[in-house]
Coordinates of C-alpha atoms in Angstrom, one line a residue:
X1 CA 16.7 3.7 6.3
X2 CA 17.2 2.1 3.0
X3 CA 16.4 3.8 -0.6
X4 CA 17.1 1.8 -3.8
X5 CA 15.5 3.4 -7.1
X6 CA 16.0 1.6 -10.4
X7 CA 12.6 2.4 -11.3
X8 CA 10.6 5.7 -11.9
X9 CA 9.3 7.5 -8.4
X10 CA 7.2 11.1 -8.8
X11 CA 7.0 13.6 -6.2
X12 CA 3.5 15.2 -6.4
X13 CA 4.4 17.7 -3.4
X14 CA 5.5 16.9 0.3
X15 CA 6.6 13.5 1.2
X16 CA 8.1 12.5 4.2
X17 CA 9.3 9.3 5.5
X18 CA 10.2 7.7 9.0
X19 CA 13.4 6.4 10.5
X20 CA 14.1 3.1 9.6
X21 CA 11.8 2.8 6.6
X22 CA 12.6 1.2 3.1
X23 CA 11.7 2.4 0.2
X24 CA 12.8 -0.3 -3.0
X25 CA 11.6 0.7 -6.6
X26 CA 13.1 -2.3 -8.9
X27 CA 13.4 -1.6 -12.5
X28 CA 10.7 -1.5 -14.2
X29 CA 8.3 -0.5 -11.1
X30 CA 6.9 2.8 -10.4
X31 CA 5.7 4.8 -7.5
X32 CA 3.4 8.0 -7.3
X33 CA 3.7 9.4 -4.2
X34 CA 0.6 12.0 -3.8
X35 CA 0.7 15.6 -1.7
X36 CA 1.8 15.3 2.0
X37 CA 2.9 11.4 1.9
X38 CA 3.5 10.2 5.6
X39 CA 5.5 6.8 5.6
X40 CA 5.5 6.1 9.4
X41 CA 9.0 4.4 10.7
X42 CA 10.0 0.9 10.0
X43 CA 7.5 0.8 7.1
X44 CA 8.6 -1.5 3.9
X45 CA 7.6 -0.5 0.2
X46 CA 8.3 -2.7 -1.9
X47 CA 7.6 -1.8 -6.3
X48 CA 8.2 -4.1 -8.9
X49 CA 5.1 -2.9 -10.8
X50 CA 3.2 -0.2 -9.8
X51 CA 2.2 1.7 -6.3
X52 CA 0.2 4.9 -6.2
X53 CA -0.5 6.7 -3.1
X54 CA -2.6 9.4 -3.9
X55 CA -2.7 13.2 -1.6
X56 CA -2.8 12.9 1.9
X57 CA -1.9 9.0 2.5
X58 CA -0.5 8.5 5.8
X59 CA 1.2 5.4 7.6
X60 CA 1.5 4.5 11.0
X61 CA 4.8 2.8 11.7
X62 CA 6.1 -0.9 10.7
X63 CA 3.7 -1.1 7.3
X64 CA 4.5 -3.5 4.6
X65 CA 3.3 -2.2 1.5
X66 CA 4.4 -4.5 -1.4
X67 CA 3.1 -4.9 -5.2
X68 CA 4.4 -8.8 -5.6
X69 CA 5.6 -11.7 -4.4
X70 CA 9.1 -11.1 -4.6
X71 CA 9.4 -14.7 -6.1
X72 CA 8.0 -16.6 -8.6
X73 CA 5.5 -18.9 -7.9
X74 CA 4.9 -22.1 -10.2
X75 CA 1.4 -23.4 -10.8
X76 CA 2.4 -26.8 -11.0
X77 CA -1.1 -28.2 -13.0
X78 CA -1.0 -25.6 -15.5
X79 CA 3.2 -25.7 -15.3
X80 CA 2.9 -21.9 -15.6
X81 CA 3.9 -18.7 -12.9
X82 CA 1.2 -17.5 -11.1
X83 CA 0.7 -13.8 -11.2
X84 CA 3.5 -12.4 -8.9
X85 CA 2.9 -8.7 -9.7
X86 CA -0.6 -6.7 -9.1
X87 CA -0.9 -2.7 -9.4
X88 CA -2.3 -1.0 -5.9
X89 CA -3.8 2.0 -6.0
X90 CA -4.9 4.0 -2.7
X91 CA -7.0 7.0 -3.2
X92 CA -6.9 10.6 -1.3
X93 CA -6.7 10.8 2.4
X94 CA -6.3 7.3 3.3
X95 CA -5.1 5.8 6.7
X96 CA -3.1 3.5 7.6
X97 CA -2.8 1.7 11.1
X98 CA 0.7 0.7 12.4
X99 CA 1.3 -3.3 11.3
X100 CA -1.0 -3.4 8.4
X101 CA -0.1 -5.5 5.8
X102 CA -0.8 -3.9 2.0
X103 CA -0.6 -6.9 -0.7
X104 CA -0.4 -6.9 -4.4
X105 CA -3.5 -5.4 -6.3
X106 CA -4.9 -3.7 -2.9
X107 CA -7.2 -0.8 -4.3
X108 CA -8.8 1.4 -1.0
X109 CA -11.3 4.3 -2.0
X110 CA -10.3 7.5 -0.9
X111 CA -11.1 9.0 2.6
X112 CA -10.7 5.4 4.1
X113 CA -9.1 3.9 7.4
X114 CA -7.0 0.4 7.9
X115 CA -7.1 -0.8 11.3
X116 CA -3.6 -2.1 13.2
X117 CA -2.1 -5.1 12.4
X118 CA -5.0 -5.8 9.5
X119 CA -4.7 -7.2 5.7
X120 CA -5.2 -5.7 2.8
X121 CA -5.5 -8.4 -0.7
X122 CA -7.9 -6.9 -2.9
X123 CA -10.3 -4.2 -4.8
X124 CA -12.0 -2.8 -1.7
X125 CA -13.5 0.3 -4.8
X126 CA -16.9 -0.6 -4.7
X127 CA -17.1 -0.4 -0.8
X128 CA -17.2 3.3 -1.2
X129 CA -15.3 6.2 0.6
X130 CA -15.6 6.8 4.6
X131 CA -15.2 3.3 5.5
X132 CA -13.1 1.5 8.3
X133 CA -11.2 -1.7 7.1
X134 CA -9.8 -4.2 9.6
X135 CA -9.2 -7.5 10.1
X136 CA -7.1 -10.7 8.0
X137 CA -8.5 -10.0 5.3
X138 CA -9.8 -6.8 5.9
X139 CA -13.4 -6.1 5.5
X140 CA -15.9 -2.7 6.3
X141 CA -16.4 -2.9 10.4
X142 CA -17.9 0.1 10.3
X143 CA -19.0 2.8 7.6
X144 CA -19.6 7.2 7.8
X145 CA -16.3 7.6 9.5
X146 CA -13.3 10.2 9.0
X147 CA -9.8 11.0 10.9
X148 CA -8.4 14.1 10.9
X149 CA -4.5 14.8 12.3

């Protein structure tokens, strides 16, 4: 298991995190980790900007969760960086399938599920809550569904 904080990372309550998971918070990033947090094992998160998990978000194992690029990427025509750094913002009770991908400026409504091995890239908000995501990108496969534990 690594943990490197340069950045700022609040504890709203219980937060628990798998074997062999990585938690990196560079300077100037910051995470919110919501009420009873799961991070499954061998599950990357990655903050340069921002991340917020709001209560009850819960991994499976070997997640990637990652607010940029980790390099900077050169739009040659413009001869200008591309944006290498998005926010993402999960809401309450969200679920995540084991091998899902989480890119830069992901935003998932609350009471949602992520499929295995799917892709998350952009504002899902306006699909509303009680949705099922899956697929590269992900996209609503099916809608009026919930998990419990």
């Amino acid at each position: 298991t690594v943990v490197s904080i340069e950045g700022d990372i609040t504890f709203c309550g219980r937060f628990v995190m798998g074997m062999g998971s990585s938690l990196i918070c560079r300077r100037g990033g910051s995470i919110v980790f919501g009420d009873n947090t799961i991070i499954g094992a061998r599950t990357l998160l990655f903050c340069e900007k921002e991340i917020i998990l709001d209560d009850g978000f819960l991994t499976s194992w070997g997640c990637q969760i990652m607010d940029s690029d980790t390099h900077y990427i050169i739009d040659m025509q413009a001869n200008s960086p591309a944006t290498s750094k998005k926010e993402i913002s999960i809401g309450k009770h969200v679920w995540i399938g084991n091998g899902v991908i989480i890119n830069k400026g992901t935003k998932l409504p609350s009471d949602s599920i992520v499929a295995s091995r799917s892709l998350c890239n952009k504002n899902y908000m306006a699909e509303g809550t009680n949705c099922v995501f899956a697929g590269s990108p992900a996209k609503v496969v099916t809608r009026n569904k919930k998990w419990t534990l």
